Coordinates of N, CA and C in Angstrom, one line a residue:
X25 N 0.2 18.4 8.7 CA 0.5 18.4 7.3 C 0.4 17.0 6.7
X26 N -0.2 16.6 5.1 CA -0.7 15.5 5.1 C 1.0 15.2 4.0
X27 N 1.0 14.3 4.6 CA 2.3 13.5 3.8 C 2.3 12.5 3.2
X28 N 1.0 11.9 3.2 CA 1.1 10.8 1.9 C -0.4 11.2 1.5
X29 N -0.6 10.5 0.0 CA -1.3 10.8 -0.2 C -2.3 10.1 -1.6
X30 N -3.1 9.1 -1.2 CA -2.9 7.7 -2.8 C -3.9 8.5 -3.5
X31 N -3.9 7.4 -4.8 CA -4.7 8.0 -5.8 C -4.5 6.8 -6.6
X32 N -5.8 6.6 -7.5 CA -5.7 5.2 -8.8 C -6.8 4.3 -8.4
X33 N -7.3 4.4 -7.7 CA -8.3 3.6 -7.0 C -9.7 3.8 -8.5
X34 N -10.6 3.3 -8.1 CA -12.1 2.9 -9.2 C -12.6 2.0 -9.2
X35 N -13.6 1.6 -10.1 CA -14.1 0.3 -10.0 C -14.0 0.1 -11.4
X36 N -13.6 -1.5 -11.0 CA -13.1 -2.4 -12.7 C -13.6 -4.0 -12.0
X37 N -14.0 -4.3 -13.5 CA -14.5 -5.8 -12.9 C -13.2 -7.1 -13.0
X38 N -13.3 -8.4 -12.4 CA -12.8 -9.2 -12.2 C -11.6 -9.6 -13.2
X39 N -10.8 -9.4 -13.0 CA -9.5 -9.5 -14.2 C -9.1 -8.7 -14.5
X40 N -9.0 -7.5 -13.8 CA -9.0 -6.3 -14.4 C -7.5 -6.3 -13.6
X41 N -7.0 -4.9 -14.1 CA -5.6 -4.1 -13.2 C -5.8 -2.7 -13.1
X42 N -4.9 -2.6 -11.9 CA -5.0 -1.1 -11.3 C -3.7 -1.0 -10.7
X43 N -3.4 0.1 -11.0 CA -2.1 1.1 -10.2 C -2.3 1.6 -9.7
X44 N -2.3 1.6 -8.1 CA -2.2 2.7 -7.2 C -0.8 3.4 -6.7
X45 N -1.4 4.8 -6.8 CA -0.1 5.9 -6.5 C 0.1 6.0 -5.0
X46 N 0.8 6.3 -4.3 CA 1.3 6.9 -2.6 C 2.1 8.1 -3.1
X47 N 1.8 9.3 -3.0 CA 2.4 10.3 -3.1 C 3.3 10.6 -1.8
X48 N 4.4 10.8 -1.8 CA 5.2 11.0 -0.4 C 5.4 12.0 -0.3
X49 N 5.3 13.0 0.2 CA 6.2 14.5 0.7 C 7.1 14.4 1.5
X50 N 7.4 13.4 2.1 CA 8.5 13.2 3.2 C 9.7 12.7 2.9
X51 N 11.2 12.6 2.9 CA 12.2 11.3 2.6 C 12.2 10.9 4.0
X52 N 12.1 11.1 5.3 CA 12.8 10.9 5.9 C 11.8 9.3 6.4
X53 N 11.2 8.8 5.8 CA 10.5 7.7 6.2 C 11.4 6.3 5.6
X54 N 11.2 5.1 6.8 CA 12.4 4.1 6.6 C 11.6 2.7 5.4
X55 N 10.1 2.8 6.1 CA 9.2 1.9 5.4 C 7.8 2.5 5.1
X56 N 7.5 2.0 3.4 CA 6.3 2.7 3.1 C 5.3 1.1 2.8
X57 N 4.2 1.3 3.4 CA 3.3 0.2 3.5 C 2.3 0.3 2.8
X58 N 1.8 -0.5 1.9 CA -0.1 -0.6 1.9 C -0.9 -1.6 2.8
X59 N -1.8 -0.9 2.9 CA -2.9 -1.6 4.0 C -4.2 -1.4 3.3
X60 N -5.2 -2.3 3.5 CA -6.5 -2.3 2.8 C -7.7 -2.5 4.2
X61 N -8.5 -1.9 3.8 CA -9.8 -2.5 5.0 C -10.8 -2.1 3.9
X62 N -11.7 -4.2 4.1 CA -13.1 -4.4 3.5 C -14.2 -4.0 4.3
X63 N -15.3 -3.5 3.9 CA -16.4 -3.5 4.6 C -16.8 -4.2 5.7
X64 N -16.7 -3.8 7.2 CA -16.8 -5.0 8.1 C -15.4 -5.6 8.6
X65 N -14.6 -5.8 8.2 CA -13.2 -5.8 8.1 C -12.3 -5.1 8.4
X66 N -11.6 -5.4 9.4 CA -10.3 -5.1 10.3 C -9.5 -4.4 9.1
X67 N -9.1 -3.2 9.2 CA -7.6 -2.9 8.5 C -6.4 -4.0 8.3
X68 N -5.9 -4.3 7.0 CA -4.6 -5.4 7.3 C -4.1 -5.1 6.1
X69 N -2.7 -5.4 6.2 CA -1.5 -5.4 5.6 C -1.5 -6.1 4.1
X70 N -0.9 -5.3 3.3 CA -0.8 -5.6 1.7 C 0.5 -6.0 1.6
X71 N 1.1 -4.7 1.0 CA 2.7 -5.3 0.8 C 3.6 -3.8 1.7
X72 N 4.6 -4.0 1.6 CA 5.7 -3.3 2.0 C 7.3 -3.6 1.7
X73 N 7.2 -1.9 1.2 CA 8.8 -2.0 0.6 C 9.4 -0.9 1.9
X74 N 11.0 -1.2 1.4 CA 11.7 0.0 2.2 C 12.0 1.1 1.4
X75 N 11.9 2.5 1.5 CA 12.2 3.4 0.6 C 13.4 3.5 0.3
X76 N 14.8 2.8 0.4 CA 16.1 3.0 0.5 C 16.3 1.4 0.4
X77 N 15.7 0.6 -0.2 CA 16.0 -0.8 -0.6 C 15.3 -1.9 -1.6
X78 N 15.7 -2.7 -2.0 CA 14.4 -3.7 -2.5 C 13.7 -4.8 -1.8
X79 N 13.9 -4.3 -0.7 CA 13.2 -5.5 -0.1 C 11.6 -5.3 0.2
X80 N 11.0 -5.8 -0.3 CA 9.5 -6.5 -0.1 C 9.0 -7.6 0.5
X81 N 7.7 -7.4 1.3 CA 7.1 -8.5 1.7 C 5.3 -8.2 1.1
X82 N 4.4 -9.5 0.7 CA 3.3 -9.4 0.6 C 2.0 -10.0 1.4
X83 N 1.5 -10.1 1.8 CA 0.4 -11.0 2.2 C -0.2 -12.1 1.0
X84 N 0.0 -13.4 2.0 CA -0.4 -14.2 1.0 C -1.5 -13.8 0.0
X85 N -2.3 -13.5 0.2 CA -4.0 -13.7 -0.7 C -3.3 -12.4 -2.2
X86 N -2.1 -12.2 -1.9 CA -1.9 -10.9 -3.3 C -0.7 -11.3 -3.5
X87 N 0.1 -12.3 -3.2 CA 0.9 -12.8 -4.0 C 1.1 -13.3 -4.9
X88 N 2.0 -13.0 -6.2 CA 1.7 -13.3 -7.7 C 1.1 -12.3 -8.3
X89 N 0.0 -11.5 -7.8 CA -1.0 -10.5 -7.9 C -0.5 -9.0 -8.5
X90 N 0.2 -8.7 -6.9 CA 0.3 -7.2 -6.8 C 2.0 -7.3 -6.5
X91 N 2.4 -5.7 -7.3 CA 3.3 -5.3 -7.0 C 3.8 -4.1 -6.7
X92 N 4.5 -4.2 -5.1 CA 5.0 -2.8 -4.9 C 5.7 -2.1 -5.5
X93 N 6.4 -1.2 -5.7 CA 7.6 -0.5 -5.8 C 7.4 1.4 -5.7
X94 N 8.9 1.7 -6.3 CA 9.2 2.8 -5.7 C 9.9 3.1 -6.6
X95 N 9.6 5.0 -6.5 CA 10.6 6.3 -7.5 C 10.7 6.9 -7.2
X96 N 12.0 7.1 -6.0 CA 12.0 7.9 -5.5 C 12.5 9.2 -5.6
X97 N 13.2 9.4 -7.0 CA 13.0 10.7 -7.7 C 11.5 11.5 -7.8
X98 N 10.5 10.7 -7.8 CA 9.2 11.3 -7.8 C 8.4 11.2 -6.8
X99 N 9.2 10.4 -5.6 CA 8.5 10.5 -4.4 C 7.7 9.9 -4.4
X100 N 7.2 8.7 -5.3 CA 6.0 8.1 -5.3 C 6.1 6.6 -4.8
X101 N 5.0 5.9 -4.1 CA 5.0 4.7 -3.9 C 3.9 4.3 -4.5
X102 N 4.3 2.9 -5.7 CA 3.5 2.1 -6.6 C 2.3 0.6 -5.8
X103 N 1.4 0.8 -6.3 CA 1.2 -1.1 -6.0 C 0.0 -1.3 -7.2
X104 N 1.2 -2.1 -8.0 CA 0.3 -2.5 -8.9 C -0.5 -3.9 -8.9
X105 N -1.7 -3.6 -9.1 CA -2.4 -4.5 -8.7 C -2.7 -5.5 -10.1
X106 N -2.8 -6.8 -10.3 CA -3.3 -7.3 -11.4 C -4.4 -8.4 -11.0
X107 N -5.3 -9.1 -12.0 CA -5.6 -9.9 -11.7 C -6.9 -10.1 -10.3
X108 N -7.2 -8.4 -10.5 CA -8.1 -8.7 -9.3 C -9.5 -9.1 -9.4
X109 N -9.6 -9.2 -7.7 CA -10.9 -10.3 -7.7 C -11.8 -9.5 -6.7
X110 N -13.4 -9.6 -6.9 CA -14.2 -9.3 -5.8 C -13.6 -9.2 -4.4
X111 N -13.0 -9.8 -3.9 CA -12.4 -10.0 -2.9 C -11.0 -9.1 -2.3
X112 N -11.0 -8.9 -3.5 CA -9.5 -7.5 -3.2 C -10.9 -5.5 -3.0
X113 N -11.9 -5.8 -2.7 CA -12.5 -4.8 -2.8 C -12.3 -4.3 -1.4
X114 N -11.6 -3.1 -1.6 CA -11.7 -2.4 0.0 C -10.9 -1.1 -0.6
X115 N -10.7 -0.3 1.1 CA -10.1 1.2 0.4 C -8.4 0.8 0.5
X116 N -7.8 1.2 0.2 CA -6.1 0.8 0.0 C -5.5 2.1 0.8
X117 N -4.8 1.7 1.8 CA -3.8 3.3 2.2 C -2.5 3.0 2.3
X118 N -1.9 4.1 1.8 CA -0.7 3.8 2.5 C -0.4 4.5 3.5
X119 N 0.9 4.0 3.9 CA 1.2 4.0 5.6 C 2.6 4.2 5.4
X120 N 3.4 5.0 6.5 CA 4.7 5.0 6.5 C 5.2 5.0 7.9
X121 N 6.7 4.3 8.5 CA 7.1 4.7 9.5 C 8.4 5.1 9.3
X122 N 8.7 5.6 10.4 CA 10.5 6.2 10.3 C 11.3 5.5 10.9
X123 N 10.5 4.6 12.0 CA 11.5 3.1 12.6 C 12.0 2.6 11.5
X124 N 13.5 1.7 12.0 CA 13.8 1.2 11.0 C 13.4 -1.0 11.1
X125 N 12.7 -0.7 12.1 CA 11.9 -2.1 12.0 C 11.0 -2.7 10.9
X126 N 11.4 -3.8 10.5 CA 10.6 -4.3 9.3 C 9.4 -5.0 9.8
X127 N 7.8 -4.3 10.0 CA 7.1 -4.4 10.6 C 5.5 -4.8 9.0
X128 N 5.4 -5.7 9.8 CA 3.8 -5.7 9.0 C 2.4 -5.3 10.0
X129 N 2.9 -4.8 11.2 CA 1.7 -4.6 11.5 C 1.0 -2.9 11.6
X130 N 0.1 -2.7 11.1 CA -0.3 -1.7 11.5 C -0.4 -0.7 12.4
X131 N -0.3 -1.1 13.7 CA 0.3 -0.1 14.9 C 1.8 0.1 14.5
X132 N 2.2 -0.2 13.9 CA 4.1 0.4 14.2 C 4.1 1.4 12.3
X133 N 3.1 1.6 12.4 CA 2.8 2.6 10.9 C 2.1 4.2 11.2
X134 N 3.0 5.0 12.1 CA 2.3 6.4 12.5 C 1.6 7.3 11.8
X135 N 1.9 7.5 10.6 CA 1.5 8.2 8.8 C 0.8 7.6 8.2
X136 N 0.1 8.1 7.5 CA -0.9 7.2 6.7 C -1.9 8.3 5.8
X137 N -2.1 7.8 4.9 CA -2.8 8.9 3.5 C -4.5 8.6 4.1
X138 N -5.3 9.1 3.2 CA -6.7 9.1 3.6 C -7.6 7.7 2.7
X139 N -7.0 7.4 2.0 CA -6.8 6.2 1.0 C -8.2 6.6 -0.3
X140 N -7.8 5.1 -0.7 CA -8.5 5.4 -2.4 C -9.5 4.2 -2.1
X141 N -10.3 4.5 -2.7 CA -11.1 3.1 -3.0 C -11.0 2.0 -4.0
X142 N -10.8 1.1 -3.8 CA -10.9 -0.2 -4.8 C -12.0 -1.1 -4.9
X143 N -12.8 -0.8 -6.2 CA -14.0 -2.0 -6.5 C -13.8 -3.0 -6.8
X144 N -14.1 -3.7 -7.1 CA -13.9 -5.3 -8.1 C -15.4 -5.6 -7.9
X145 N -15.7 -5.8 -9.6 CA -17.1 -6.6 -9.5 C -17.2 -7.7 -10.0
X146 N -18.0 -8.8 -9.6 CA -18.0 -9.8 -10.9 C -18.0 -10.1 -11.8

């Protein structure tokens, strides 16, 4: 059964902004993550919030940039993105675990949506 599930993704050129959605079907998850992979490029870590708190972390290269958050009346996880560059081009997924470990790495992230694509052109 698919439990997350993004959406918002397109292509917009340099300066542009984009919301990406994380649809959740599950509560029982402790941290919901975004992860990005560029063409060529290792899967890695965006930002991550806890669904039951405000705490966030980002990766430098989207700090100032992008922001996570969460509604969890609607079950949804946000990352709004601003300000993007060529360089933010890759697919975005989200990820979730049910550990309560505050983890940025991708192995400790069991769930994960099929992701969306993000363009940026010059």
């Amino acid at each position: 059964q698919v439990q997350l599930e993004e959406s918002g993704g397109g292509l917009v050129q340099a300066g542009d902004s984009l919301r990406l959605s994380c649809a959740v079907s599950s509560r029982t998850f402790s941290n919901i993550g975004w992860f990005r992979q560029a063409p060529g490029k290792e899967r890695e870590f965006v930002a991550l919030i806890r669904w039951n708190g405000d705490t966030t972390n980002y990766t430098d290269s989207v700090k100032g940039r992008f922001t996570i958050s969460r509604n969890n009346a609607k079950n949804t996880v946000y990352l709004q993105m601003n300000s993007l560059k060529p360089e933010d081009t890759a697919v975005y997924y989200c990820a979730a675990t049910r550990s309560l470990l505050w983890s940025i790495r991708r192995d400790d992230y069991a769930y994960w949506g099929q992701g969306t694509q993000v363009t940026v052109s010059s």
